[in-house]
Coordinates of C-alpha atoms in Angstrom, one line a residue:
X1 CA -5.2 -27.0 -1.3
X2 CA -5.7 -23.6 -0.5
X3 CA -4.0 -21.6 2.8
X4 CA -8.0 -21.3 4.0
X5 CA -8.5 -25.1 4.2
X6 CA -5.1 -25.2 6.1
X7 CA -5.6 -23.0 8.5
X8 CA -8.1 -23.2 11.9
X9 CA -10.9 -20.9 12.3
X10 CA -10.0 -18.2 14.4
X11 CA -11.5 -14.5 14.6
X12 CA -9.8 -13.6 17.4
X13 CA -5.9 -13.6 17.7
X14 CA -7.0 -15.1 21.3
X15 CA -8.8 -18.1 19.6
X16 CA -12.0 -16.7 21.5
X17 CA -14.8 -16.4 18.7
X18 CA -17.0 -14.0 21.0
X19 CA -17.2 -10.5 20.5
X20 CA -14.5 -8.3 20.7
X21 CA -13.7 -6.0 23.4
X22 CA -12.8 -2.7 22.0
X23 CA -10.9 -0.1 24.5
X24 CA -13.0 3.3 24.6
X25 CA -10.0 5.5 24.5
X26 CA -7.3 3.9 22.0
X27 CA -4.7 4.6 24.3
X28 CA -4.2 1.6 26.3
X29 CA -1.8 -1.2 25.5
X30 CA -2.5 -2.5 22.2
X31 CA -3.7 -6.3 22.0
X32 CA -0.5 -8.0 19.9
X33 CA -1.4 -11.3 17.9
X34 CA 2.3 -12.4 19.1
X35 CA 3.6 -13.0 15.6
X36 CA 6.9 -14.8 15.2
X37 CA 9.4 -14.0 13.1
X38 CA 11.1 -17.1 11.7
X39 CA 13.7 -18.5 8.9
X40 CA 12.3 -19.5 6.4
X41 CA 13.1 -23.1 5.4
X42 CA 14.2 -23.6 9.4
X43 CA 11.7 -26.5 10.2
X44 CA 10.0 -25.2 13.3
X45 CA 6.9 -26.3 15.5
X46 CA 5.0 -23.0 14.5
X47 CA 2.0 -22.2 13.0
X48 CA 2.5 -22.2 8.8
X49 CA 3.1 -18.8 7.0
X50 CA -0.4 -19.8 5.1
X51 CA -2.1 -20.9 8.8
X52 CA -0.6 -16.7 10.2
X53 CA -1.6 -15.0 6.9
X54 CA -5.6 -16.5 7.2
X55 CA -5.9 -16.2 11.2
X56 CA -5.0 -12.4 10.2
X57 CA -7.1 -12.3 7.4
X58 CA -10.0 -13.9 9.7
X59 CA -9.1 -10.8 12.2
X60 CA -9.2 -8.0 9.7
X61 CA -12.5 -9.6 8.1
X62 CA -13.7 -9.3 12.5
X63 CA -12.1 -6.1 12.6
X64 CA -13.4 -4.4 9.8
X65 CA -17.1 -4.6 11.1
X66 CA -16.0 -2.6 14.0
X67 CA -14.3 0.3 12.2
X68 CA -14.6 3.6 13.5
X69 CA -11.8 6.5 13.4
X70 CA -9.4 7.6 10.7
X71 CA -11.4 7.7 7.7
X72 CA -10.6 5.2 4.7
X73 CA -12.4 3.6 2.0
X74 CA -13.1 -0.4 3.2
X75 CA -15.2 -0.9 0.3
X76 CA -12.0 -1.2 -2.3
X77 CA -14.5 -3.4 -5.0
X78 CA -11.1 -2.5 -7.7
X79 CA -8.8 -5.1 -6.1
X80 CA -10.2 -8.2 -8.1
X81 CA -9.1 -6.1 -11.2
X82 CA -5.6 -4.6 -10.4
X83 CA -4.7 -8.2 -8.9
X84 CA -2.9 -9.2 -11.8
X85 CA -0.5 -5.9 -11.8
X86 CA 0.7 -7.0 -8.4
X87 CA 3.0 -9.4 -9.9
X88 CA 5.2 -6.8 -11.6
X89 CA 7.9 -4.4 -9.7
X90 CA 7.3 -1.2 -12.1
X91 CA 9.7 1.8 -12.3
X92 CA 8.6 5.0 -12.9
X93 CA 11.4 6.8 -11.9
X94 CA 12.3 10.0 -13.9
X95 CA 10.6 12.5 -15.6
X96 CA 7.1 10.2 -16.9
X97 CA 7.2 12.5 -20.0
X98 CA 10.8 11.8 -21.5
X99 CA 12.0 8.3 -22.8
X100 CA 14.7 6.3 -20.6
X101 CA 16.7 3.2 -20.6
X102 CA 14.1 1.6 -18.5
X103 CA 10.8 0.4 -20.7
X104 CA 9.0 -1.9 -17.5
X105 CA 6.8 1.1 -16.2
X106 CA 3.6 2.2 -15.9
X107 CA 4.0 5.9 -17.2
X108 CA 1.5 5.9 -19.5
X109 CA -1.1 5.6 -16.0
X110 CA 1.0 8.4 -14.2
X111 CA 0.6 10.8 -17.5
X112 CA -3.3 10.1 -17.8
X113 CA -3.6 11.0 -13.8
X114 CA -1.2 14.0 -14.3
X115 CA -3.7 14.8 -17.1
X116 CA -6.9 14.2 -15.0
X117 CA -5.4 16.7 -12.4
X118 CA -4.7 18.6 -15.3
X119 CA -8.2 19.1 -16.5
X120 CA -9.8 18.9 -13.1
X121 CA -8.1 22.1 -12.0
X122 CA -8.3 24.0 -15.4
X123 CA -4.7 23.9 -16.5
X124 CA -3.7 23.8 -19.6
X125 CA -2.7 20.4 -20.3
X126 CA 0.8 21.3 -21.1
X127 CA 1.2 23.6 -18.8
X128 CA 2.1 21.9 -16.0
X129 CA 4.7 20.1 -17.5
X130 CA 6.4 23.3 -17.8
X131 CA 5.6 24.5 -15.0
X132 CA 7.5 21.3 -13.7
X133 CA 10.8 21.7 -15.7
X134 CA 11.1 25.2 -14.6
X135 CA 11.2 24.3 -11.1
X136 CA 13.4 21.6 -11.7
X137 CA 15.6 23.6 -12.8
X138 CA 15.4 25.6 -10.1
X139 CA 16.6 23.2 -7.9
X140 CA 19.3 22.0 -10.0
X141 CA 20.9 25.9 -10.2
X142 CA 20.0 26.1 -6.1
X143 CA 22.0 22.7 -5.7
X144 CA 25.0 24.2 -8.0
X145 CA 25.5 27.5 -6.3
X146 CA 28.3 27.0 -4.5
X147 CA 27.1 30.1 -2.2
X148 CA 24.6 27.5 -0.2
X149 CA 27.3 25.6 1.6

């Protein structure tokens, strides 16, 4: 059974499946779908977490049709394929270019964008990496001088 079949139909956070009133200036008070917050496991007589998660859904799918503002890309067609990633927690902390006790990362991504940047703007690939370490250790004299504090 999937959260879909569970849930009721519902565009609107107001249960209304009319069209939406949209405010002209964006400044008034902002319609709230009055979310609860609750424990999980705490038997309660509240919507389910699936029944929440596809009412918003169903609003963002409404809402989407109406965009206009800030603008983003709402036709993300990569999502199907990065899916899978999602169910890792990767680390890439430290320097993507040196090795590390930590071997659950997705460096070799962050390298092969560094390198796209790389080419895109005409540096040298290696140069940047350099360029890099001599700021770090910049820094790392600026936070030893005893002089700043």
């Amino acid at each position: 059974m999937t959260p879909r079949s569970l849930a009721r139909r519902c565009l609107l956070p107001n249960g209304d499946n009319k069209k939406q009133n949209v405010s002209q200036s964006g400044t008034g008070p902002r319609m709230n779908l009055e979310l609860e917050v609750m424990e999980p496991g705490l038997k309660n007589d509240g919507p389910s977490l699936d029944t929440i998660l596809v009412n918003y859904l169903d609003t963002l799918t409404q809402r989407v049709n109406f965009h206009f503002g800030y603008p983003v890309n709402i036709c993300y067609d990569h999502y199907a394929t990065l899916a899978p990633l999602l169910q890792f927690h990767l680390n890439n902390c430290d320097d993507p270019f040196l090795q590390n006790t930590v071997n659950f990362h997705s460096k070799d991504f962050e390298v092969a964008v560094l390198n796209w940047f790389a080419q895109f703007w005409e540096i040298e690939k290696d140069q940047y990496v350099m360029e890099w370490k001599k700021l770090e250790r910049e820094i790392i004299e600026r936070m030893n001088d005893n002089s700043l504090y």
